[in-house]
Amino acid sequence: MILQGKPVADAVLERTRAYIQQNNLKLKLAIITSGTDPASAIYARNKMNACASCGIDHELISMPESSTTKDYAKMIAHLNNDPKTTGIILQLPLPSFINEKQLIELIAPEKDVDGFTKKAKFPPCTPAGILTILDYYKGKNWLEGKNAVVIGRSSIVGSPMATLLTSRNATVTLCHSKTPDMTYYTKNADVIVVATGKAKLLKKEMVKEGSTIIDVGINRIDGKLYGDADFENLQDICDITPVPGGVGPMTVATLVARIVMLDKEVKKQKSQEKTM
Ligand code: NAD
């Protein structure tokens, strides 16, 4: 089975749209970009379109090419203090002379849509969205007792994915570039999440027939998009997400839903403060 992301993403967006309308919420997302990376421009546009479809106000802040880390920091501080801004996204990557790590930590945790800051209220959107895909196609308790392998240990995808799968009672192995024999682990896996940025890294001979593969990778080769799994040869023996059209749309839907969750958290916090 091909695990399409769009129906899952559409369901999340529909729920979000209805909730915003019913509660008459006024929410706003601000996306800060360097304005120099063409792929970033596409991702930012997708996020803004998804916000628009749910009635969330949105602003794209394209920083001038000459901007320094300090200029970005000033913009983040401004948005942190702006009561109209519910959520902030720093669209990565930024130019190499900008200190991304330092800037991410400047985003107020209650406005951190991506879930990238150390004090984030919620996990990063991509692994959170992957759980939603698995719940949609496999059912809520499906992960319990499964052997899961995550390939890639980045702080925004692989590592939080391993934590989330563990929280669902899967037995998780985290593989990475220094894992000597990945097939040893992947052959025994019921579910594999591959997030390496290496096109077609996961091959048919590395997996068990009937397993479930979630392909996070986005690799642009000669203008075409490829995932980290060899989709052509895996689709007949596994359940697998396509690239494009799998994890990507779900990440966007998750971050739109996240804006509502952040708003709820802030309101909850305020009402708790009032009763103290
Ligand atoms: P990253 O470069 O930060 O991390 C890659 C990880 O893969 C590292 O931990 C590294 O150890 C591991 N790795 C690299 N080569 C390997 C190999 N040969 N064998 C085993 N492990 C290997 O990347 P990231 O930010 O985690 O992103 C991974 C991929 O997912 C990229 O293609 C990125 O564009 C994509 N991505 C997609 C979405 C989405 O919404 N679809 C979101 C985030 C990232």
PDB file of C-alpha atoms and ligand atoms in Angstrom:
ATOM      1  CA  MET A   1       0.000   0.000   0.000  1.00  0.00           C
ATOM      2  CA  ILE A   2       1.179   3.519  -0.729  1.00  0.00           C
ATOM      3  CA  LEU A   3       0.743   5.651   2.374  1.00  0.00           C
ATOM      4  CA  GLN A   4      -0.257   8.975   0.840  1.00  0.00           C
ATOM      5  CA  GLY A   5       0.262  11.984   3.093  1.00  0.00           C
ATOM      6  CA  LYS A   6      -2.394  14.183   1.505  1.00  0.00           C
ATOM      7  CA  PRO A   7      -5.560  12.557   2.910  1.00  0.00           C
ATOM      8  CA  VAL A   8      -4.063  12.601   6.406  1.00  0.00           C
ATOM      9  CA  ALA A   9      -2.885  16.205   6.017  1.00  0.00           C
ATOM     10  CA  ASP A  10      -6.285  17.249   4.608  1.00  0.00           C
ATOM     11  CA  ALA A  11      -8.070  15.694   7.603  1.00  0.00           C
ATOM     12  CA  VAL A  12      -5.804  17.592  10.038  1.00  0.00           C
ATOM     13  CA  LEU A  13      -6.243  20.866   8.128  1.00  0.00           C
ATOM     14  CA  GLU A  14     -10.036  20.393   7.995  1.00  0.00           C
ATOM     15  CA  ARG A  15     -10.191  19.828  11.773  1.00  0.00           C
ATOM     16  CA  THR A  16      -7.966  22.851  12.362  1.00  0.00           C
ATOM     17  CA  ARG A  17     -10.045  25.071  10.060  1.00  0.00           C
ATOM     18  CA  ALA A  18     -13.278  24.026  11.819  1.00  0.00           C
ATOM     19  CA  TYR A  19     -11.790  24.612  15.286  1.00  0.00           C
ATOM     20  CA  ILE A  20     -10.531  28.091  14.363  1.00  0.00           C
ATOM     21  CA  GLN A  21     -13.906  29.020  12.888  1.00  0.00           C
ATOM     22  CA  GLN A  22     -15.962  27.657  15.796  1.00  0.00           C
ATOM     23  CA  ASN A  23     -13.825  29.475  18.341  1.00  0.00           C
ATOM     24  CA  ASN A  24     -13.434  32.604  16.239  1.00  0.00           C
ATOM     25  CA  LEU A  25      -9.650  32.553  16.765  1.00  0.00           C
ATOM     26  CA  LYS A  26      -7.377  35.295  15.445  1.00  0.00           C
ATOM     27  CA  LEU A  27      -4.023  33.628  14.868  1.00  0.00           C
ATOM     28  CA  LYS A  28      -0.937  34.676  12.967  1.00  0.00           C
ATOM     29  CA  LEU A  29       2.178  32.894  11.726  1.00  0.00           C
ATOM     30  CA  ALA A  30       5.352  34.842  10.947  1.00  0.00           C
ATOM     31  CA  ILE A  31       7.974  33.151   8.755  1.00  0.00           C
ATOM     32  CA  ILE A  32      11.432  34.683   8.653  1.00  0.00           C
ATOM     33  CA  THR A  33      13.447  33.757   5.545  1.00  0.00           C
ATOM     34  CA  SER A  34      16.763  34.763   4.073  1.00  0.00           C
ATOM     35  CA  GLY A  35      15.042  35.181   0.735  1.00  0.00           C
ATOM     36  CA  THR A  36      18.062  33.643  -1.025  1.00  0.00           C
ATOM     37  CA  ASP A  37      17.322  29.888  -1.019  1.00  0.00           C
ATOM     38  CA  PRO A  38      14.840  28.801  -3.754  1.00  0.00           C
ATOM     39  CA  ALA A  39      13.808  25.553  -1.962  1.00  0.00           C
ATOM     40  CA  SER A  40      13.106  27.530   1.244  1.00  0.00           C
ATOM     41  CA  ALA A  41      10.887  29.892  -0.724  1.00  0.00           C
ATOM     42  CA  ILE A  42       8.756  26.919  -1.890  1.00  0.00           C
ATOM     43  CA  TYR A  43       8.503  25.480   1.661  1.00  0.00           C
ATOM     44  CA  ALA A  44       7.559  28.902   3.092  1.00  0.00           C
ATOM     45  CA  ARG A  45       4.902  29.367   0.404  1.00  0.00           C
ATOM     46  CA  ASN A  46       3.399  25.932   1.143  1.00  0.00           C
ATOM     47  CA  LYS A  47       3.180  26.818   4.842  1.00  0.00           C
ATOM     48  CA  MET A  48       1.537  30.172   4.135  1.00  0.00           C
ATOM     49  CA  ASN A  49      -0.990  28.599   1.731  1.00  0.00           C
ATOM     50  CA  ALA A  50      -1.900  25.992   4.359  1.00  0.00           C
ATOM     51  CA  CYS A  51      -2.366  28.759   6.951  1.00  0.00           C
ATOM     52  CA  ALA A  52      -4.553  30.712   4.521  1.00  0.00           C
ATOM     53  CA  SER A  53      -6.708  27.610   3.930  1.00  0.00           C
ATOM     54  CA  CYS A  54      -7.407  27.459   7.685  1.00  0.00           C
ATOM     55  CA  GLY A  55      -8.033  31.171   8.200  1.00  0.00           C
ATOM     56  CA  ILE A  56      -4.689  31.843   9.912  1.00  0.00           C
ATOM     57  CA  ASP A  57      -3.128  35.198   9.136  1.00  0.00           C
ATOM     58  CA  HIS A  58       0.466  34.931   7.899  1.00  0.00           C
ATOM     59  CA  GLU A  59       3.420  37.136   7.130  1.00  0.00           C
ATOM     60  CA  LEU A  60       6.582  36.328   5.202  1.00  0.00           C
ATOM     61  CA  ILE A  61       9.518  38.383   6.419  1.00  0.00           C
ATOM     62  CA  SER A  62      12.272  38.261   3.841  1.00  0.00           C
ATOM     63  CA  MET A  63      15.465  39.540   5.446  1.00  0.00           C
ATOM     64  CA  PRO A  64      17.780  41.658   3.230  1.00  0.00           C
ATOM     65  CA  GLU A  65      20.852  39.785   1.929  1.00  0.00           C
ATOM     66  CA  SER A  66      23.153  42.003   4.004  1.00  0.00           C
ATOM     67  CA  SER A  67      21.430  40.977   7.297  1.00  0.00           C
ATOM     68  CA  THR A  68      23.630  39.794  10.154  1.00  0.00           C
ATOM     69  CA  THR A  69      22.846  37.360  12.993  1.00  0.00           C
ATOM     70  CA  LYS A  70      22.089  40.466  15.085  1.00  0.00           C
ATOM     71  CA  ASP A  71      19.512  41.687  12.556  1.00  0.00           C
ATOM     72  CA  TYR A  72      17.760  38.303  12.631  1.00  0.00           C
ATOM     73  CA  ALA A  73      17.896  38.348  16.445  1.00  0.00           C
ATOM     74  CA  LYS A  74      16.226  41.782  16.491  1.00  0.00           C
ATOM     75  CA  MET A  75      13.447  40.526  14.233  1.00  0.00           C
ATOM     76  CA  ILE A  76      12.871  37.474  16.452  1.00  0.00           C
ATOM     77  CA  ALA A  77      12.753  39.702  19.556  1.00  0.00           C
ATOM     78  CA  HIS A  78      10.224  41.955  17.832  1.00  0.00           C
ATOM     79  CA  LEU A  79       7.987  38.985  16.934  1.00  0.00           C
ATOM     80  CA  ASN A  80       8.346  37.444  20.414  1.00  0.00           C
ATOM     81  CA  ASN A  81       6.916  40.674  21.821  1.00  0.00           C
ATOM     82  CA  ASP A  82       4.256  41.182  19.185  1.00  0.00           C
ATOM     83  CA  PRO A  83       0.895  40.145  20.703  1.00  0.00           C
ATOM     84  CA  LYS A  84      -0.582  39.605  17.208  1.00  0.00           C
ATOM     85  CA  THR A  85       2.023  36.929  16.333  1.00  0.00           C
ATOM     86  CA  THR A  86       1.000  33.481  17.597  1.00  0.00           C
ATOM     87  CA  GLY A  87       3.839  31.496  16.054  1.00  0.00           C
ATOM     88  CA  ILE A  88       7.275  32.055  14.537  1.00  0.00           C
ATOM     89  CA  ILE A  89       9.174  29.962  12.002  1.00  0.00           C
ATOM     90  CA  LEU A  90      12.789  30.609  11.141  1.00  0.00           C
ATOM     91  CA  GLN A  91      12.965  29.065   7.670  1.00  0.00           C
ATOM     92  CA  LEU A  92      16.246  27.140   7.420  1.00  0.00           C
ATOM     93  CA  PRO A  93      18.806  27.022   5.982  1.00  0.00           C
ATOM     94  CA  LEU A  94      20.058  30.569   6.456  1.00  0.00           C
ATOM     95  CA  PRO A  95      23.274  31.814   4.802  1.00  0.00           C
ATOM     96  CA  SER A  96      26.388  30.129   6.277  1.00  0.00           C
ATOM     97  CA  PHE A  97      27.591  33.306   8.052  1.00  0.00           C
ATOM     98  CA  ILE A  98      24.397  33.411  10.149  1.00  0.00           C
ATOM     99  CA  ASN A  99      24.413  31.594  13.504  1.00  0.00           C
ATOM    100  CA  GLU A 100      21.254  29.465  13.092  1.00  0.00           C
ATOM    101  CA  LYS A 101      21.657  27.563  16.375  1.00  0.00           C
ATOM    102  CA  GLN A 102      21.875  30.748  18.412  1.00  0.00           C
ATOM    103  CA  LEU A 103      18.857  32.247  16.635  1.00  0.00           C
ATOM    104  CA  ILE A 104      16.632  29.192  17.105  1.00  0.00           C
ATOM    105  CA  GLU A 105      17.088  29.412  20.876  1.00  0.00           C
ATOM    106  CA  LEU A 106      15.950  33.048  20.808  1.00  0.00           C
ATOM    107  CA  ILE A 107      12.445  32.077  19.672  1.00  0.00           C
ATOM    108  CA  ALA A 108      10.061  32.187  22.645  1.00  0.00           C
ATOM    109  CA  PRO A 109       9.061  28.555  23.447  1.00  0.00           C
ATOM    110  CA  GLU A 110       5.377  29.531  23.426  1.00  0.00           C
ATOM    111  CA  LYS A 111       5.796  30.763  19.814  1.00  0.00           C
ATOM    112  CA  ASP A 112       8.049  27.940  18.605  1.00  0.00           C
ATOM    113  CA  VAL A 113       5.961  26.333  15.847  1.00  0.00           C
ATOM    114  CA  ASP A 114       8.690  23.994  14.573  1.00  0.00           C
ATOM    115  CA  GLY A 115       9.506  22.659  18.039  1.00  0.00           C
ATOM    116  CA  PHE A 116      13.238  23.234  17.496  1.00  0.00           C
ATOM    117  CA  THR A 117      14.123  25.191  20.662  1.00  0.00           C
ATOM    118  CA  LYS A 118      15.452  23.308  23.693  1.00  0.00           C
ATOM    119  CA  LYS A 119      12.456  24.503  25.757  1.00  0.00           C
ATOM    120  CA  ALA A 120       9.880  23.710  23.039  1.00  0.00           C
ATOM    121  CA  LYS A 121       6.365  22.897  24.246  1.00  0.00           C
ATOM    122  CA  PHE A 122       5.889  20.240  21.546  1.00  0.00           C
ATOM    123  CA  PRO A 123       8.130  17.877  19.545  1.00  0.00           C
ATOM    124  CA  PRO A 124       9.305  18.859  16.045  1.00  0.00           C
ATOM    125  CA  CYS A 125       6.522  18.764  13.425  1.00  0.00           C
ATOM    126  CA  THR A 126       7.996  16.141  11.058  1.00  0.00           C
ATOM    127  CA  PRO A 127       8.252  13.255  13.568  1.00  0.00           C
ATOM    128  CA  ALA A 128       4.961  14.320  15.192  1.00  0.00           C
ATOM    129  CA  GLY A 129       3.300  14.246  11.757  1.00  0.00           C
ATOM    130  CA  ILE A 130       4.759  10.795  11.054  1.00  0.00           C
ATOM    131  CA  LEU A 131       2.989   9.439  14.142  1.00  0.00           C
ATOM    132  CA  THR A 132      -0.252  10.896  12.765  1.00  0.00           C
ATOM    133  CA  ILE A 133       0.338   9.105   9.427  1.00  0.00           C
ATOM    134  CA  LEU A 134       0.935   5.804  11.237  1.00  0.00           C
ATOM    135  CA  ASP A 135      -2.145   6.289  13.422  1.00  0.00           C
ATOM    136  CA  TYR A 136      -4.274   7.055  10.341  1.00  0.00           C
ATOM    137  CA  TYR A 137      -3.241   4.021   8.294  1.00  0.00           C
ATOM    138  CA  LYS A 138      -2.457   1.487  11.019  1.00  0.00           C
ATOM    139  CA  GLY A 139      -4.522   2.463  14.048  1.00  0.00           C
ATOM    140  CA  LYS A 140      -3.641   4.044  17.400  1.00  0.00           C
ATOM    141  CA  ASN A 141      -2.065   1.066  19.165  1.00  0.00           C
ATOM    142  CA  TRP A 142      -0.342  -0.485  16.181  1.00  0.00           C
ATOM    143  CA  LEU A 143       3.173   0.603  17.194  1.00  0.00           C
ATOM    144  CA  GLU A 144       3.056  -1.152  20.556  1.00  0.00           C
ATOM    145  CA  GLY A 145       5.531  -4.038  20.622  1.00  0.00           C
ATOM    146  CA  LYS A 146       6.781  -3.370  17.064  1.00  0.00           C
ATOM    147  CA  ASN A 147      10.440  -3.336  16.100  1.00  0.00           C
ATOM    148  CA  ALA A 148      11.178   0.152  14.811  1.00  0.00           C
ATOM    149  CA  VAL A 149      14.346   1.385  13.132  1.00  0.00           C
ATOM    150  CA  VAL A 150      15.061   5.066  12.620  1.00  0.00           C
ATOM    151  CA  ILE A 151      17.866   5.870  10.189  1.00  0.00           C
ATOM    152  CA  GLY A 152      19.353   9.310  10.861  1.00  0.00           C
ATOM    153  CA  ARG A 153      19.833  10.975  14.248  1.00  0.00           C
ATOM    154  CA  SER A 154      19.356  14.698  13.595  1.00  0.00           C
ATOM    155  CA  SER A 155      17.882  16.775  16.406  1.00  0.00           C
ATOM    156  CA  ILE A 156      14.882  17.770  14.258  1.00  0.00           C
ATOM    157  CA  VAL A 157      13.897  14.404  12.736  1.00  0.00           C
ATOM    158  CA  GLY A 158      15.727  11.186  13.664  1.00  0.00           C
ATOM    159  CA  SER A 159      16.352  11.656  17.396  1.00  0.00           C
ATOM    160  CA  PRO A 160      12.883  13.009  18.318  1.00  0.00           C
ATOM    161  CA  MET A 161      11.354  10.314  16.069  1.00  0.00           C
ATOM    162  CA  ALA A 162      13.104   7.616  18.111  1.00  0.00           C
ATOM    163  CA  THR A 163      11.784   9.209  21.327  1.00  0.00           C
ATOM    164  CA  LEU A 164       8.216   9.411  20.001  1.00  0.00           C
ATOM    165  CA  LEU A 165       8.249   5.790  18.777  1.00  0.00           C
ATOM    166  CA  THR A 166       9.547   4.708  22.180  1.00  0.00           C
ATOM    167  CA  SER A 167       6.732   6.650  23.850  1.00  0.00           C
ATOM    168  CA  ARG A 168       4.327   4.489  21.799  1.00  0.00           C
ATOM    169  CA  ASN A 169       5.969   1.323  23.176  1.00  0.00           C
ATOM    170  CA  ALA A 170       7.855   0.317  20.037  1.00  0.00           C
ATOM    171  CA  THR A 171      11.336  -1.188  20.505  1.00  0.00           C
ATOM    172  CA  VAL A 172      13.524   1.351  18.762  1.00  0.00           C
ATOM    173  CA  THR A 173      16.970   1.176  17.161  1.00  0.00           C
ATOM    174  CA  LEU A 174      18.545   4.431  16.005  1.00  0.00           C
ATOM    175  CA  CYS A 175      20.972   3.926  13.090  1.00  0.00           C
ATOM    176  CA  HIS A 176      23.246   6.597  11.672  1.00  0.00           C
ATOM    177  CA  SER A 177      26.229   7.163   9.409  1.00  0.00           C
ATOM    178  CA  LYS A 178      28.541   5.232  11.758  1.00  0.00           C
ATOM    179  CA  THR A 179      26.305   2.134  11.976  1.00  0.00           C
ATOM    180  CA  PRO A 180      28.444  -0.595  10.337  1.00  0.00           C
ATOM    181  CA  ASP A 181      25.764  -3.071   9.211  1.00  0.00           C
ATOM    182  CA  MET A 182      22.397  -1.361   8.949  1.00  0.00           C
ATOM    183  CA  THR A 183      20.745  -4.329   7.249  1.00  0.00           C
ATOM    184  CA  TYR A 184      21.224  -6.322  10.471  1.00  0.00           C
ATOM    185  CA  TYR A 185      18.665  -3.993  12.079  1.00  0.00           C
ATOM    186  CA  THR A 186      16.433  -3.059   9.142  1.00  0.00           C
ATOM    187  CA  LYS A 187      15.828  -6.719   8.107  1.00  0.00           C
ATOM    188  CA  ASN A 188      14.119  -7.326  11.438  1.00  0.00           C
ATOM    189  CA  ALA A 189      12.136  -4.082  11.529  1.00  0.00           C
ATOM    190  CA  ASP A 190       8.346  -3.813  11.323  1.00  0.00           C
ATOM    191  CA  VAL A 191       8.613  -0.088  10.725  1.00  0.00           C
ATOM    192  CA  ILE A 192      11.513   1.948   9.340  1.00  0.00           C
ATOM    193  CA  VAL A 193      11.750   5.738   9.317  1.00  0.00           C
ATOM    194  CA  VAL A 194      14.534   6.867   7.026  1.00  0.00           C
ATOM    195  CA  ALA A 195      15.782  10.467   7.334  1.00  0.00           C
ATOM    196  CA  THR A 196      19.292  10.814   5.971  1.00  0.00           C
ATOM    197  CA  GLY A 197      19.207  13.007   2.864  1.00  0.00           C
ATOM    198  CA  LYS A 198      20.825  10.171   0.875  1.00  0.00           C
ATOM    199  CA  ALA A 199      18.739   9.291  -2.176  1.00  0.00           C
ATOM    200  CA  LYS A 200      17.559   5.660  -2.385  1.00  0.00           C
ATOM    201  CA  LEU A 201      19.714   4.611   0.573  1.00  0.00           C
ATOM    202  CA  LEU A 202      17.152   2.052   1.805  1.00  0.00           C
ATOM    203  CA  LYS A 203      17.027  -0.839  -0.676  1.00  0.00           C
ATOM    204  CA  LYS A 204      14.665  -3.788  -1.136  1.00  0.00           C
ATOM    205  CA  GLU A 205      17.247  -6.332   0.056  1.00  0.00           C
ATOM    206  CA  MET A 206      17.610  -4.450   3.361  1.00  0.00           C
ATOM    207  CA  VAL A 207      13.995  -4.842   4.504  1.00  0.00           C
ATOM    208  CA  LYS A 208      11.525  -7.486   5.589  1.00  0.00           C
ATOM    209  CA  GLU A 209       8.588  -8.104   3.268  1.00  0.00           C
ATOM    210  CA  GLY A 210       5.398  -6.543   4.665  1.00  0.00           C
ATOM    211  CA  SER A 211       7.193  -3.882   6.699  1.00  0.00           C
ATOM    212  CA  THR A 212       6.170  -0.220   6.806  1.00  0.00           C
ATOM    213  CA  ILE A 213       8.529   2.448   5.523  1.00  0.00           C
ATOM    214  CA  ILE A 214       8.282   6.148   6.222  1.00  0.00           C
ATOM    215  CA  ASP A 215      10.506   8.096   3.868  1.00  0.00           C
ATOM    216  CA  VAL A 216      11.432  11.552   5.154  1.00  0.00           C
ATOM    217  CA  GLY A 217      14.196  12.330   2.644  1.00  0.00           C
ATOM    218  CA  ILE A 218      13.979  15.071   0.081  1.00  0.00           C
ATOM    219  CA  ASN A 219      16.721  14.792  -2.533  1.00  0.00           C
ATOM    220  CA  ARG A 220      16.630  16.926  -5.663  1.00  0.00           C
ATOM    221  CA  ILE A 221      18.470  15.282  -8.562  1.00  0.00           C
ATOM    222  CA  ASP A 222      18.321  16.816 -12.062  1.00  0.00           C
ATOM    223  CA  GLY A 223      15.194  18.718 -11.062  1.00  0.00           C
ATOM    224  CA  LYS A 224      13.369  15.597  -9.819  1.00  0.00           C
ATOM    225  CA  LEU A 225      12.578  14.715  -6.181  1.00  0.00           C
ATOM    226  CA  TYR A 226      13.669  11.406  -4.652  1.00  0.00           C
ATOM    227  CA  GLY A 227      13.295  10.046  -1.162  1.00  0.00           C
ATOM    228  CA  ASP A 228      15.826   8.145   0.936  1.00  0.00           C
ATOM    229  CA  ALA A 229      14.115   4.841   0.064  1.00  0.00           C
ATOM    230  CA  ASP A 230      14.232   3.053  -3.282  1.00  0.00           C
ATOM    231  CA  PHE A 231      10.488   3.540  -3.771  1.00  0.00           C
ATOM    232  CA  GLU A 232      10.253   1.826  -7.187  1.00  0.00           C
ATOM    233  CA  ASN A 233      11.533  -1.478  -5.838  1.00  0.00           C
ATOM    234  CA  LEU A 234      10.000  -1.291  -2.367  1.00  0.00           C
ATOM    235  CA  GLN A 235       6.390  -0.341  -3.149  1.00  0.00           C
ATOM    236  CA  ASP A 236       5.402  -3.910  -4.126  1.00  0.00           C
ATOM    237  CA  ILE A 237       6.639  -5.545  -0.921  1.00  0.00           C
ATOM    238  CA  CYS A 238       6.122  -2.826   1.729  1.00  0.00           C
ATOM    239  CA  ASP A 239       3.704  -0.139   2.839  1.00  0.00           C
ATOM    240  CA  ILE A 240       5.574   3.034   1.999  1.00  0.00           C
ATOM    241  CA  THR A 241       5.148   6.818   1.910  1.00  0.00           C
ATOM    242  CA  PRO A 242       5.921   8.414  -1.471  1.00  0.00           C
ATOM    243  CA  VAL A 243       8.241  11.369  -2.114  1.00  0.00           C
ATOM    244  CA  PRO A 244       6.814  13.830  -2.874  1.00  0.00           C
ATOM    245  CA  GLY A 245       3.355  13.513  -1.340  1.00  0.00           C
ATOM    246  CA  GLY A 246       4.093  11.558   1.848  1.00  0.00           C
ATOM    247  CA  VAL A 247       5.725  13.109   4.896  1.00  0.00           C
ATOM    248  CA  GLY A 248       6.055  16.608   3.342  1.00  0.00           C
ATOM    249  CA  PRO A 249       2.359  17.603   3.317  1.00  0.00           C
ATOM    250  CA  MET A 250       1.944  16.089   6.780  1.00  0.00           C
ATOM    251  CA  THR A 251       4.762  18.235   8.204  1.00  0.00           C
ATOM    252  CA  VAL A 252       2.995  21.340   6.887  1.00  0.00           C
ATOM    253  CA  ALA A 253      -0.415  20.280   8.264  1.00  0.00           C
ATOM    254  CA  THR A 254       1.175  19.489  11.633  1.00  0.00           C
ATOM    255  CA  LEU A 255       2.724  22.915  11.909  1.00  0.00           C
ATOM    256  CA  VAL A 256      -0.584  24.617  11.073  1.00  0.00           C
ATOM    257  CA  ALA A 257      -2.328  22.554  13.784  1.00  0.00           C
ATOM    258  CA  ARG A 258       0.578  23.424  16.071  1.00  0.00           C
ATOM    259  CA  ILE A 259      -0.270  27.140  15.863  1.00  0.00           C
ATOM    260  CA  VAL A 260      -3.658  26.357  17.444  1.00  0.00           C
ATOM    261  CA  MET A 261      -1.966  24.195  20.100  1.00  0.00           C
ATOM    262  CA  LEU A 262       0.434  27.028  21.005  1.00  0.00           C
ATOM    263  CA  ASP A 263      -2.471  29.458  21.282  1.00  0.00           C
ATOM    264  CA  LYS A 264      -4.307  27.015  23.577  1.00  0.00           C
ATOM    265  CA  GLU A 265      -1.196  26.627  25.761  1.00  0.00           C
ATOM    266  CA  VAL A 266      -0.763  30.394  26.124  1.00  0.00           C
ATOM    267  CA  LYS A 267      -4.427  30.833  27.065  1.00  0.00           C
ATOM    268  CA  LYS A 268      -4.231  27.954  29.551  1.00  0.00           C
ATOM    269  CA  GLN A 269      -1.137  29.504  31.106  1.00  0.00           C
ATOM    270  CA  LYS A 270      -2.849  32.906  31.392  1.00  0.00           C
ATOM    271  CA  SER A 271      -5.972  31.461  33.026  1.00  0.00           C
ATOM    272  CA  GLN A 272      -3.803  29.507  35.514  1.00  0.00           C
ATOM    273  CA  GLU A 273      -1.927  32.708  36.379  1.00  0.00           C
ATOM    274  CA  LYS A 274      -5.269  34.492  36.976  1.00  0.00           C
ATOM    275  CA  THR A 275      -6.452  31.843  39.431  1.00  0.00           C
ATOM    276  CA  MET A 276      -3.191  31.909  41.402  1.00  0.00           C
TER     277      MET A 276
HETATM  278  P1  NAD B   1      20.694  15.807   8.735  1.00  0.00           P
HETATM  279  O1  NAD B   1      21.678  15.988   7.626  1.00  0.00           O
HETATM  280  O2  NAD B   1      20.667  16.769   9.854  1.00  0.00           O
HETATM  281  O3  NAD B   1      20.893  14.358   9.362  1.00  0.00           O
HETATM  282  C1  NAD B   1      21.078  13.246   8.559  1.00  0.00           C
HETATM  283  C2  NAD B   1      21.299  12.041   9.431  1.00  0.00           C
HETATM  284  O4  NAD B   1      21.442  10.916   8.581  1.00  0.00           O
HETATM  285  C3  NAD B   1      22.541  12.081  10.306  1.00  0.00           C
HETATM  286  O5  NAD B   1      22.198  11.722  11.612  1.00  0.00           O
HETATM  287  C4  NAD B   1      23.488  11.037   9.706  1.00  0.00           C
HETATM  288  O6  NAD B   1      24.193  10.320  10.708  1.00  0.00           O
HETATM  289  C5  NAD B   1      22.538  10.113   8.987  1.00  0.00           C
HETATM  290  N1  NAD B   1      23.147   9.532   7.801  1.00  0.00           N
HETATM  291  C6  NAD B   1      23.731  10.169   6.774  1.00  0.00           C
HETATM  292  N2  NAD B   1      24.211   9.275   5.875  1.00  0.00           N
HETATM  293  C7  NAD B   1      23.895   8.057   6.338  1.00  0.00           C
HETATM  294  C8  NAD B   1      24.122   6.749   5.879  1.00  0.00           C
HETATM  295  N3  NAD B   1      24.756   6.523   4.726  1.00  0.00           N
HETATM  296  N4  NAD B   1      23.684   5.711   6.624  1.00  0.00           N
HETATM  297  C9  NAD B   1      23.022   5.933   7.793  1.00  0.00           C
HETATM  298  N5  NAD B   1      22.784   7.161   8.280  1.00  0.00           N
HETATM  299  C10 NAD B   1      23.220   8.213   7.558  1.00  0.00           C
HETATM  300  O7  NAD B   1      19.269  15.722   8.001  1.00  0.00           O
HETATM  301  P2  NAD B   1      17.772  15.932   8.558  1.00  0.00           P
HETATM  302  O8  NAD B   1      17.549  17.370   8.828  1.00  0.00           O
HETATM  303  O9  NAD B   1      17.461  14.926   9.595  1.00  0.00           O
HETATM  304  O10 NAD B   1      16.970  15.576   7.231  1.00  0.00           O
HETATM  305  C11 NAD B   1      17.071  14.318   6.624  1.00  0.00           C
HETATM  306  C12 NAD B   1      16.340  14.333   5.302  1.00  0.00           C
HETATM  307  O11 NAD B   1      14.952  14.598   5.554  1.00  0.00           O
HETATM  308  C13 NAD B   1      16.777  15.425   4.338  1.00  0.00           C
HETATM  309  O12 NAD B   1      16.648  14.944   3.016  1.00  0.00           O
HETATM  310  C14 NAD B   1      15.771  16.536   4.563  1.00  0.00           C
HETATM  311  O13 NAD B   1      15.607  17.377   3.428  1.00  0.00           O
HETATM  312  C15 NAD B   1      14.528  15.727   4.825  1.00  0.00           C
HETATM  313  N6  NAD B   1      13.497  16.411   5.610  1.00  0.00           N
HETATM  314  C16 NAD B   1      12.235  16.330   5.159  1.00  0.00           C
HETATM  315  C17 NAD B   1      11.211  16.901   5.876  1.00  0.00           C
HETATM  316  C18 NAD B   1       9.808  16.784   5.368  1.00  0.00           C
HETATM  317  O14 NAD B   1       8.923  17.449   5.879  1.00  0.00           O
HETATM  318  N7  NAD B   1       9.548  15.931   4.390  1.00  0.00           N
HETATM  319  C19 NAD B   1      11.487  17.562   7.075  1.00  0.00           C
HETATM  320  C20 NAD B   1      12.796  17.602   7.541  1.00  0.00           C
HETATM  321  C21 NAD B   1      13.808  17.009   6.804  1.00  0.00           C
END
